[in-house]
Short mmCIF file of C-alpha atoms and ligand atoms in Angstrom, two decimals:
data_model
loop_
_atom_site.label_atom_id
_atom_site.label_comp_id
_atom_site.label_asym_id
_atom_site.label_seq_id
_atom_site.Cartn_x
_atom_site.Cartn_y
_atom_site.Cartn_z
CA MET A 1 -3.30 46.00 51.39
CA THR A 2 -4.82 48.00 48.58
CA ALA A 3 -7.44 46.50 46.33
CA ILE A 4 -6.34 45.02 43.03
CA GLN A 5 -6.56 47.68 40.37
CA GLU A 6 -8.88 47.05 37.48
CA LYS A 7 -6.56 48.61 34.97
CA THR A 8 -2.89 47.98 35.59
CA ALA A 9 0.07 50.05 34.51
CA PHE A 10 1.59 46.98 32.85
CA GLU A 11 -0.80 46.36 30.02
CA HIS A 12 1.65 47.64 27.39
CA LEU A 13 4.33 45.22 28.65
CA PHE A 14 2.47 42.01 27.89
CA LEU A 15 0.78 40.66 24.83
CA SER A 16 -2.96 41.01 24.94
CA ASN A 17 -5.77 42.53 22.94
CA TYR A 18 -5.25 45.96 24.52
CA GLU A 19 -4.39 48.50 21.90
CA SER A 20 -1.41 49.71 23.95
CA SER A 21 -0.09 46.14 24.06
CA LEU A 22 -0.31 45.48 20.35
CA LYS A 23 1.14 48.87 19.53
CA ASN A 24 4.08 48.38 21.84
CA TYR A 25 4.68 44.88 20.46
CA GLU A 26 4.77 46.15 16.93
CA SER A 27 6.96 49.09 17.79
CA GLN A 28 9.58 47.07 19.72
CA MET A 29 9.60 44.31 17.12
CA THR A 30 10.23 46.95 14.46
CA TYR A 31 13.11 48.41 16.45
CA ALA A 32 14.46 44.90 16.87
CA MET A 33 14.29 44.23 13.14
CA ASN A 34 16.07 47.50 12.42
CA CYS A 35 18.80 46.52 14.84
CA VAL A 36 19.35 43.32 12.85
CA LYS A 37 19.18 45.16 9.54
CA ARG A 38 21.95 47.50 10.70
CA ILE A 39 24.39 44.54 10.91
CA MET A 40 23.38 43.53 7.37
CA MET A 41 24.52 46.94 6.14
CA SER A 42 28.03 46.57 7.50
CA GLN A 43 30.86 46.15 5.05
CA ASN A 44 32.83 43.75 7.20
CA PRO A 45 32.01 40.56 9.12
CA TYR A 46 33.24 42.18 12.34
CA SER A 47 33.85 45.66 13.67
CA GLY A 48 37.18 44.55 15.12
CA MET A 49 36.31 45.79 18.60
CA THR A 50 38.30 44.12 21.39
CA PRO A 51 36.57 42.45 24.37
CA LEU A 52 37.85 45.23 26.63
CA ASP A 53 36.45 47.96 24.40
CA VAL A 54 33.09 46.19 24.30
CA LYS A 55 33.08 46.11 28.09
CA LYS A 56 33.90 49.83 28.23
CA GLU A 57 31.10 50.57 25.80
CA LEU A 58 28.66 48.61 27.96
CA ASP A 59 29.77 50.36 31.13
CA GLN A 60 29.47 53.72 29.48
CA HIS A 61 26.09 53.34 27.80
CA PHE A 62 24.32 50.88 30.05
CA PRO A 63 25.46 51.98 33.50
CA VAL A 64 22.57 50.47 35.48
CA PHE A 65 20.33 47.49 35.02
CA HIS A 66 16.91 49.06 35.55
CA PRO A 67 17.15 52.79 35.77
CA LYS A 68 13.68 54.31 35.96
CA MET A 69 10.27 53.95 34.44
CA ASN A 70 9.43 55.15 30.98
CA GLN A 71 12.77 54.88 29.28
CA ASN A 72 12.81 56.41 25.83
CA GLN A 73 12.46 53.30 23.70
CA GLN A 74 14.09 54.77 20.67
CA ALA A 75 17.14 55.84 22.66
CA VAL A 76 17.54 52.42 24.26
CA PHE A 77 17.23 50.61 20.94
CA GLU A 78 19.77 52.98 19.42
CA LYS A 79 22.24 52.08 22.14
CA LEU A 80 21.41 48.43 21.65
CA THR A 81 22.05 48.79 17.94
CA ASP A 82 25.42 50.39 18.69
CA ILE A 83 26.50 47.55 20.93
CA THR A 84 25.17 44.74 18.72
CA SER A 85 26.91 46.22 15.72
CA ASN A 86 29.99 44.73 17.40
CA THR A 87 28.70 41.18 17.15
CA ILE A 88 29.83 38.73 14.48
CA HIS A 89 27.96 39.11 11.21
CA VAL A 90 27.28 35.39 10.74
CA SER A 91 25.51 35.88 7.42
CA HIS A 92 28.48 37.70 5.88
CA PRO A 93 30.09 35.81 2.98
CA LEU A 94 33.51 36.33 4.57
CA THR A 95 32.47 34.60 7.80
CA ALA A 96 33.71 31.06 7.28
CA ALA A 97 35.08 29.85 10.60
CA HIS A 98 32.76 27.58 12.49
CA LEU A 99 29.85 25.23 11.93
CA HIS A 100 27.67 28.24 12.48
CA CYS A 101 25.21 28.88 9.71
CA PRO A 102 23.61 31.99 8.30
CA PRO A 103 20.00 31.57 9.43
CA MET A 104 17.42 31.40 6.65
CA ILE A 105 14.59 33.92 6.74
CA PRO A 106 11.71 31.42 7.19
CA GLY A 107 13.50 30.24 10.34
CA LEU A 108 13.69 33.84 11.56
CA ALA A 109 10.00 34.42 10.92
CA ALA A 110 9.30 31.22 12.84
CA GLU A 111 11.42 32.52 15.74
CA ALA A 112 9.11 35.52 16.03
CA VAL A 113 6.10 33.20 16.23
CA ILE A 114 7.88 30.90 18.70
CA SER A 115 8.70 33.71 21.09
CA GLY A 116 5.34 35.43 20.75
CA LEU A 117 3.34 32.29 21.43
CA ASN A 118 5.85 30.99 24.01
CA GLN A 119 4.61 27.41 23.99
CA SER A 120 6.35 24.80 26.11
CA MET A 121 6.82 21.37 24.63
CA ASP A 122 6.70 19.30 27.81
CA SER A 123 2.96 18.79 27.95
CA TRP A 124 -0.05 19.01 25.70
CA ASP A 125 -1.74 21.46 28.05
CA GLN A 126 1.17 23.90 27.57
CA SER A 127 1.38 23.66 23.81
CA GLY A 128 -1.67 22.30 22.01
CA ALA A 129 -0.96 22.20 18.30
CA ALA A 130 2.73 22.93 18.90
CA THR A 131 3.18 19.40 20.27
CA MET A 132 1.65 17.97 17.12
CA VAL A 133 3.86 20.17 14.93
CA GLU A 134 6.99 18.89 16.68
CA GLN A 135 5.80 15.31 16.33
CA TYR A 136 5.03 15.99 12.68
CA VAL A 137 8.56 17.29 12.11
CA MET A 138 10.04 14.29 13.95
CA ASN A 139 7.98 11.87 11.85
CA GLY A 140 9.11 13.69 8.71
CA LEU A 141 12.72 13.50 9.82
CA CYS A 142 12.42 9.78 10.57
CA GLY A 143 11.07 9.42 7.04
CA MET A 144 14.03 11.31 5.57
CA PHE A 145 16.49 9.15 7.49
CA GLN A 146 14.63 5.92 6.69
CA LEU A 147 13.60 5.02 10.22
CA PRO A 148 10.09 3.52 9.80
CA ASP A 149 9.84 2.53 13.48
CA GLY A 150 11.71 5.58 14.68
CA ASP A 151 10.87 8.58 16.77
CA GLY A 152 12.65 11.72 17.87
CA VAL A 153 12.65 14.83 19.95
CA MET A 154 14.00 18.33 19.47
CA THR A 155 17.14 19.21 21.43
CA SER A 156 19.33 22.24 22.01
CA GLY A 157 21.88 20.81 19.58
CA GLY A 158 24.44 18.11 18.93
CA THR A 159 25.90 18.13 22.43
CA GLN A 160 22.57 17.32 24.01
CA SER A 161 21.70 14.78 21.32
CA ASN A 162 25.00 12.95 21.81
CA LEU A 163 24.42 12.93 25.56
CA MET A 164 20.99 11.40 25.02
CA GLY A 165 22.37 8.73 22.69
CA LEU A 166 24.93 7.68 25.27
CA LEU A 167 22.38 7.90 28.07
CA LEU A 168 20.10 5.39 26.34
CA ALA A 169 23.09 3.20 25.54
CA ARG A 170 24.27 3.25 29.16
CA GLU A 171 20.82 2.34 30.51
CA ARG A 172 20.56 -0.53 28.07
CA ALA A 173 24.07 -1.80 28.87
CA ALA A 174 23.52 -1.88 32.64
CA LEU A 175 20.29 -3.82 32.17
CA LYS A 176 21.92 -6.23 29.78
CA PHE A 177 25.12 -6.90 31.73
CA TRP A 178 23.86 -6.81 35.31
CA GLY A 179 20.08 -6.59 35.20
CA TRP A 180 20.66 -3.20 36.77
CA ASN A 181 18.29 -0.25 36.31
CA ILE A 182 20.43 2.90 36.56
CA LYS A 183 17.42 5.18 36.24
CA LYS A 184 16.10 3.71 39.50
CA GLN A 185 19.13 2.33 41.28
CA GLY A 186 21.86 4.76 40.35
CA LEU A 187 25.30 3.80 39.14
CA PRO A 188 26.43 0.19 39.66
CA LYS A 189 29.87 -0.67 41.08
CA GLU A 190 30.99 -2.27 37.83
CA LEU A 191 30.25 0.86 35.80
CA HIS A 192 33.94 1.55 35.18
CA ARG A 193 34.11 -1.56 32.98
CA LEU A 194 31.83 0.05 30.38
CA LYS A 195 33.63 1.48 27.35
CA ILE A 196 32.59 3.77 24.51
CA LEU A 197 34.36 3.67 21.16
CA CYS A 198 34.66 6.61 18.79
CA SER A 199 37.29 7.87 16.39
CA GLU A 200 39.98 10.29 17.47
CA ALA A 201 38.36 12.82 15.11
CA ALA A 202 34.98 12.61 16.91
CA HIS A 203 33.47 15.63 18.66
CA PHE A 204 34.62 16.44 22.20
CA SER A 205 31.03 16.24 23.43
CA VAL A 206 31.45 12.45 23.51
CA GLN A 207 34.00 12.75 26.34
CA GLN A 208 31.82 15.38 27.97
CA ALA A 209 28.80 13.07 27.86
CA ALA A 210 30.86 10.21 29.30
CA SER A 211 31.85 12.42 32.20
CA ILE A 212 28.31 13.66 32.83
CA LEU A 213 27.00 10.09 32.72
CA GLY A 214 29.38 9.03 35.48
CA LEU A 215 31.43 6.85 33.15
CA GLY A 216 34.36 9.25 33.11
CA GLU A 217 36.34 10.49 30.15
CA ASP A 218 38.64 7.48 30.46
CA SER A 219 35.76 5.27 29.39
CA VAL A 220 36.09 6.69 25.87
CA VAL A 221 38.43 4.62 23.72
CA LEU A 222 39.73 6.64 20.80
CA VAL A 223 40.02 4.56 17.65
CA LYS A 224 42.63 5.72 15.14
CA ALA A 225 41.51 7.71 12.12
CA ASP A 226 42.87 6.81 8.67
CA GLU A 227 44.56 9.20 6.24
CA LYS A 228 41.12 10.54 5.31
CA TYR A 229 40.28 11.14 8.97
CA ARG A 230 37.66 8.37 8.99
CA MET A 231 37.52 5.68 11.61
CA CYS A 232 40.07 2.97 10.83
CA MET A 233 38.16 -0.31 10.85
CA GLU A 234 41.27 -2.42 11.57
CA ASP A 235 42.03 -0.37 14.62
CA LEU A 236 38.40 -0.61 15.72
CA ALA A 237 38.57 -4.41 15.51
CA ALA A 238 41.87 -4.37 17.44
CA CYS A 239 40.42 -2.08 20.13
CA LEU A 240 37.38 -4.33 20.54
CA TYR A 241 39.60 -7.39 20.80
CA ASN A 242 41.82 -5.77 23.43
CA LEU A 243 38.89 -4.58 25.49
CA LYS A 244 37.41 -8.08 25.58
CA GLU A 245 40.82 -9.53 26.49
CA ASN A 246 41.02 -7.13 29.42
CA GLY A 247 37.56 -8.05 30.64
CA GLU A 248 36.16 -4.65 29.77
CA LEU A 249 32.70 -4.13 28.38
CA PRO A 250 32.38 -2.09 25.19
CA PHE A 251 28.75 -1.02 24.94
CA ALA A 252 28.54 1.93 22.57
CA LEU A 253 30.06 2.73 19.20
CA ILE A 254 29.89 6.25 17.82
CA GLY A 255 30.16 6.94 14.13
CA THR A 256 30.58 10.53 13.00
CA ALA A 257 28.93 11.64 9.78
CA GLY A 258 30.88 14.84 9.25
CA THR A 259 33.70 15.42 11.70
CA THR A 260 33.97 18.98 12.93
CA ASP A 261 37.43 19.68 11.52
CA PHE A 262 37.59 17.63 8.32
CA GLY A 263 33.98 16.86 7.55
CA SER A 264 35.03 13.23 7.18
CA ILE A 265 32.38 10.52 7.34
CA ASP A 266 33.13 7.29 9.19
CA PRO A 267 32.39 3.97 7.39
CA LEU A 268 28.90 3.80 8.87
CA GLU A 269 27.80 0.65 7.06
CA GLU A 270 30.76 -1.43 8.24
CA MET A 271 30.56 0.03 11.72
CA SER A 272 26.89 -0.84 12.03
CA SER A 273 27.56 -4.46 11.19
CA LEU A 274 30.42 -4.67 13.69
CA ALA A 275 28.17 -3.03 16.28
CA LYS A 276 25.63 -5.74 15.62
CA ASP A 277 28.23 -8.52 15.99
CA TYR A 278 29.35 -7.12 19.35
CA ASP A 279 25.86 -6.08 20.44
CA LEU A 280 26.91 -2.43 20.83
CA TRP A 281 24.58 0.55 20.74
CA PHE A 282 25.45 2.33 17.50
CA HIS A 283 25.05 6.08 17.75
CA ALA A 284 25.62 8.23 14.66
CA ASP A 285 26.66 11.81 15.20
CA ALA A 286 25.35 13.48 12.03
CA ALA A 287 25.27 16.97 13.56
CA TYR A 288 27.19 18.32 10.60
CA GLY A 289 26.70 15.82 7.76
CA GLY A 290 23.01 15.13 8.37
CA GLY A 291 22.08 17.93 5.97
CA LEU A 292 23.28 15.81 3.03
CA VAL A 293 20.01 13.92 3.31
CA LEU A 294 18.44 16.85 1.45
CA THR A 295 20.63 16.37 -1.63
CA ASP A 296 20.61 13.77 -4.37
CA THR A 297 24.27 14.29 -5.18
CA HIS A 298 25.77 13.58 -1.75
CA LYS A 299 23.09 11.62 0.09
CA HIS A 300 24.81 8.30 -0.67
CA LYS A 301 27.63 9.35 1.66
CA LEU A 302 25.25 8.75 4.58
CA ALA A 303 24.66 5.08 3.68
CA GLY A 304 24.43 3.04 6.87
CA LEU A 305 23.08 5.92 8.93
CA GLU A 306 19.64 4.29 8.89
CA LYS A 307 21.12 1.32 10.78
CA ALA A 308 22.13 3.44 13.76
CA ASP A 309 20.23 2.94 17.02
CA SER A 310 20.24 6.69 17.53
CA ILE A 311 21.16 9.73 15.45
CA THR A 312 22.19 13.31 16.20
CA VAL A 313 20.96 15.91 13.72
CA ASP A 314 21.63 19.63 14.00
CA PHE A 315 19.21 21.95 12.24
CA HIS A 316 21.43 24.91 13.15
CA LYS A 317 24.22 23.74 10.85
CA MET A 318 23.53 22.52 7.31
CA PHE A 319 19.77 23.06 7.65
CA TYR A 320 20.33 26.84 8.07
CA GLN A 321 18.05 27.29 11.10
CA PRO A 322 18.62 29.89 13.81
CA ILE A 323 20.21 28.61 17.03
CA SER A 324 19.22 26.58 18.88
CA CYS A 325 17.72 23.82 16.83
CA GLY A 326 18.74 20.18 17.09
CA ALA A 327 17.11 16.78 17.00
CA PHE A 328 17.71 13.37 18.51
CA LEU A 329 16.33 10.35 16.66
CA VAL A 330 16.03 6.70 17.63
CA LYS A 331 15.58 3.78 15.27
CA ASN A 332 13.18 2.05 17.64
CA ARG A 333 10.68 4.38 19.31
CA GLU A 334 10.53 2.09 22.35
CA SER A 335 14.10 3.13 23.21
CA PHE A 336 12.75 6.24 24.91
CA SER A 337 11.28 4.01 27.63
CA PHE A 338 14.79 3.89 29.17
CA ILE A 339 14.35 7.47 30.34
CA ARG A 340 10.57 7.76 30.72
CA HIS A 341 9.43 9.53 33.88
CA HIS A 342 5.91 10.31 34.98
CA ALA A 343 5.04 13.39 37.01
CA ASP A 344 1.52 13.55 38.33
CA TYR A 345 1.24 17.25 37.62
CA LEU A 346 2.65 17.06 34.10
CA ASN A 347 2.29 13.78 32.28
CA PRO A 348 0.29 11.33 34.40
CA ILE A 349 -0.07 7.76 33.17
CA GLU A 350 -3.80 8.41 32.61
CA ASP A 351 -2.93 10.88 29.83
CA GLU A 352 -1.14 8.13 27.96
CA GLU A 353 -4.19 5.91 28.23
CA ASP A 354 -6.26 8.75 26.79
CA ASP A 355 -3.80 9.34 23.93
CA ILE A 356 -2.85 12.80 25.15
CA PRO A 357 0.67 13.45 23.88
CA ASN A 358 3.10 14.85 26.47
CA LEU A 359 6.53 14.99 24.84
CA VAL A 360 8.36 15.43 28.15
CA PHE A 361 8.93 11.66 28.42
CA LYS A 362 11.34 11.78 25.47
CA SER A 363 13.48 14.64 26.72
CA ILE A 364 16.03 15.44 29.39
CA GLN A 365 14.58 18.95 29.43
CA THR A 366 11.23 19.89 30.96
CA THR A 367 10.25 23.39 29.80
CA ARG A 368 11.31 23.37 26.19
CA ARG A 369 11.10 25.78 23.25
CA PHE A 370 8.89 25.25 20.21
CA ASP A 371 12.00 25.11 18.01
CA ALA A 372 10.41 22.57 15.68
CA LEU A 373 8.47 25.41 14.09
CA LYS A 374 11.68 26.65 12.42
CA PRO A 375 12.35 23.58 10.26
CA PHE A 376 8.58 23.15 9.85
CA LEU A 377 8.10 26.57 8.29
CA SER A 378 11.35 26.36 6.32
CA PHE A 379 10.32 23.01 4.81
CA GLN A 380 7.02 24.64 3.81
CA LEU A 381 8.63 27.63 2.16
CA VAL A 382 11.87 26.28 0.66
CA GLY A 383 11.78 23.55 -1.95
CA LYS A 384 13.95 20.46 -1.70
CA GLU A 385 15.74 21.35 -4.92
CA GLU A 386 16.65 24.83 -3.69
CA TRP A 387 17.89 23.33 -0.48
CA ALA A 388 19.97 20.74 -2.29
CA GLU A 389 21.46 23.43 -4.53
CA MET A 390 22.53 25.50 -1.54
CA ILE A 391 24.28 22.55 0.09
CA ASP A 392 25.84 21.44 -3.19
CA HIS A 393 27.18 24.94 -3.66
CA THR A 394 29.02 24.97 -0.33
CA LEU A 395 30.50 21.52 -0.97
CA LEU A 396 31.67 22.61 -4.39
CA LEU A 397 33.15 25.77 -2.92
CA ALA A 398 35.22 23.60 -0.57
CA GLN A 399 36.42 21.43 -3.48
CA GLU A 400 37.45 24.43 -5.55
CA THR A 401 39.16 26.04 -2.59
CA PHE A 402 41.08 22.81 -2.04
CA GLU A 403 42.19 22.76 -5.70
CA LEU A 404 43.21 26.38 -5.50
CA LEU A 405 45.20 26.07 -2.27
CA LYS A 406 46.95 22.97 -3.62
CA LYS A 407 48.37 25.06 -6.44
CA GLU A 408 49.59 27.84 -4.15
CA ARG A 409 53.12 27.10 -3.02
CA GLU A 410 52.66 29.09 0.23
CA PHE A 411 49.99 26.69 1.46
CA SER A 412 49.72 23.04 2.36
CA VAL A 413 46.28 21.39 2.43
CA TYR A 414 45.54 18.50 4.76
CA HIS A 415 42.66 16.70 3.08
CA GLN A 416 40.39 16.56 0.10
CA PRO A 417 37.12 17.90 1.49
CA GLU A 418 34.27 15.46 2.00
CA LEU A 419 31.85 18.15 3.16
CA SER A 420 32.41 21.90 3.31
CA THR A 421 35.51 22.41 5.47
CA VAL A 422 39.08 22.88 4.25
CA VAL A 423 41.99 22.53 6.69
CA PHE A 424 45.28 24.03 5.53
CA ARG A 425 48.48 25.61 6.76
CA TYR A 426 50.36 28.66 5.65
CA MET A 427 53.90 27.47 4.91
CA GLY A 428 55.33 30.70 3.53
CA THR A 429 58.72 30.54 1.94
CA GLY A 430 60.13 27.82 4.14
CA ILE A 431 62.54 29.83 6.24
CA LEU A 432 60.67 29.78 9.53
CA THR A 433 60.95 27.11 12.21
CA HIS A 434 57.99 24.83 12.94
CA GLU A 435 57.33 26.78 16.11
CA LYS A 436 57.33 30.17 14.34
CA LEU A 437 55.13 28.80 11.58
CA ASN A 438 52.62 27.67 14.20
CA GLN A 439 52.69 31.15 15.65
CA LEU A 440 52.30 32.70 12.21
CA ASN A 441 49.25 30.61 11.31
CA TYR A 442 47.45 31.67 14.45
CA GLN A 443 48.51 35.27 13.83
CA ILE A 444 46.99 35.29 10.36
CA ARG A 445 43.61 34.37 11.77
CA GLU A 446 43.91 36.83 14.61
CA ILE A 447 44.91 39.77 12.41
CA LEU A 448 42.02 39.10 10.02
CA LEU A 449 39.62 39.05 12.99
CA LYS A 450 41.12 42.16 14.59
CA ASN A 451 40.77 44.02 11.32
CA GLY A 452 37.23 42.69 11.09
CA GLU A 453 38.02 41.65 7.50
CA VAL A 454 37.54 37.91 7.45
CA ILE A 455 36.60 35.28 10.00
CA ILE A 456 38.27 31.90 9.63
CA ALA A 457 39.03 29.20 12.18
CA ARG A 458 42.15 27.57 13.57
CA THR A 459 42.85 24.02 14.64
CA LYS A 460 45.80 21.71 15.26
CA VAL A 461 46.68 18.59 13.28
CA ASP A 462 49.49 16.40 14.69
CA GLY A 463 51.15 19.41 16.27
CA ASP A 464 50.78 21.64 13.21
CA ALA A 465 48.82 24.82 13.80
CA CYS A 466 46.35 25.06 10.92
CA LEU A 467 43.74 27.35 9.50
CA LYS A 468 40.28 26.25 8.50
CA PHE A 469 37.45 27.35 6.27
CA THR A 470 33.97 26.16 7.11
CA PHE A 471 31.67 27.01 4.23
CA LEU A 472 28.03 27.04 5.25
CA ASN A 473 26.92 30.21 3.53
CA PRO A 474 25.31 29.59 0.12
CA LEU A 475 26.07 33.25 -0.72
CA THR A 476 29.86 32.90 -0.45
CA LYS A 477 31.48 32.87 -3.88
CA MET A 478 34.86 31.81 -5.21
CA ALA A 479 35.82 35.47 -5.76
CA GLU A 480 35.55 36.00 -2.02
CA VAL A 481 37.64 32.93 -1.26
CA LYS A 482 40.31 34.25 -3.61
CA LYS A 483 40.27 37.56 -1.81
CA ILE A 484 40.79 35.78 1.53
CA ILE A 485 43.70 33.78 0.12
CA ARG A 486 45.29 36.95 -1.21
CA ARG A 487 44.97 38.65 2.17
CA MET A 488 46.41 35.63 3.97
CA LYS A 489 49.43 35.76 1.69
CA GLU A 490 49.94 39.46 2.29
CA ILE A 491 49.72 39.07 6.05
CA GLY A 492 51.89 35.94 5.87
CA GLU A 493 54.64 37.80 4.05
CA ASP A 494 54.58 40.81 6.39
CA GLU A 495 54.62 38.67 9.48
CA THR A 496 57.31 36.36 8.11
CA ARG A 497 59.59 39.35 7.78
CA ARG A 498 58.89 40.31 11.36
CA LEU A 499 59.32 36.79 12.75
CA GLN A 500 62.45 36.23 10.73
CA TYR A 501 63.92 39.35 12.24
CA GLU A 502 63.05 37.92 15.69
CA GLN A 503 64.55 34.57 14.73
CA THR A 504 67.95 36.03 13.83
C1 PLP B 601 28.61 20.86 16.16
C2 PLP B 601 28.83 19.45 16.49
C3 PLP B 601 28.43 18.92 17.71
C4 PLP B 601 27.88 19.79 18.81
O1 PLP B 601 26.67 20.32 18.47
P1 PLP B 601 26.08 21.63 19.18
O2 PLP B 601 24.87 21.88 18.40
O3 PLP B 601 27.13 22.68 19.05
O4 PLP B 601 25.81 21.28 20.59
C5 PLP B 601 28.57 17.57 17.93
N1 PLP B 601 29.12 16.79 16.98
C6 PLP B 601 29.55 17.26 15.81
C7 PLP B 601 30.15 16.33 14.81
C8 PLP B 601 29.42 18.61 15.51
O5 PLP B 601 29.86 19.10 14.35
#
């Protein structure tokens, strides 16, 4: 074995106080920024490149994983810029498909700090001040959502937060019904009797969580949604009655504040009082609608949220933070004790006695990013009024789009928007069959994407193929929406002619 070299060949690859390190850091970060800037210069939200063409491009320009030492940085970043110029321009005003926000610049600056410092949030001795910043953000969030005894933890997003809500609810239910500790003893025989209630418009991650938690998707009872796509309280009462009659054990009720398709908000206040009557864990999925808390105009729509036992908030939706950035809140901070684990190497009991904060006990992750810095910095740099204006703008845009589409005879709109989505269907001139119309609606979206012109979403409502706008970009204006509508009509007419020809 040779002796360890004093001066290694790797110093430029890692951050340190070597000049070569700092120079290389600055140079690669600059290339990276220029790569992002290139997308900002593009006219369209997408290049239109097909998956196959992207693969070909990769094979051609990146033929091996690690070729040889001393690659020409500039050349590699140029190739990277070429390939990433075929990603979706999420900050483009004509990108309006998913609950996928344009990231705000303070969040991006925070990302650079997060990755450079590379803190891990599981223990104090891996994070120092970062732990306190996360706790500070969680306390602030509990304040915003009126949870004086609450606490929270950052998550990867709504899916993980919903899983955590149901996890706590399941632990509590097993203890309550059978004095059974699932964390220690595993799943009890009677587990299949436990039932979760949510509306049929709730997010699919509820079923996913039920399956991960060993309850199975069949444990989720879908309560009917009313004509505004909110949970129907009569049907909820009927479902609860039937479950009890059948000897089943409802234990969790999920209210959605902002359903993914319609942005509808369940009657949270009424649900919370029913949850109390039936001793159910009330989890509120505010992944989408949680952002309303920043406004004065729409905040009242979240009334009742503060009564939830746990809440899902997504910072990477209406809070405009780069992915991933979510939070999970509980009304009673003691609730986290259901999942508390102690590892001698990480968060020994002694640390707790010495008031050393190790956030790992609140999470189902161990190594965890310092994502809290993104909302932290954004809340420092962007005023509440500015924030409220941005959200108000997108909600208003949805209202005006709804009014506009209602007047267009080629379109049918499915709901008056509560938040910033609009679900509608191209109806054309009424000569196509239901089946062909379904096909046509999906085609409109696909053609717009293939041309790279506009990015909108699709969904299905009672068998009708629909199109959907999700407005999250404060820079999108009505003029752009009008342009999209005009293009949809043009494509609709062209394709109708083609389909009609097929039909005859
Ligand atoms: C987006 C969304 C989720 C999932 O959140 P992710 O951050 O994508 O994991 C859950 N529920 C609702 C209502 C959502 O809109």
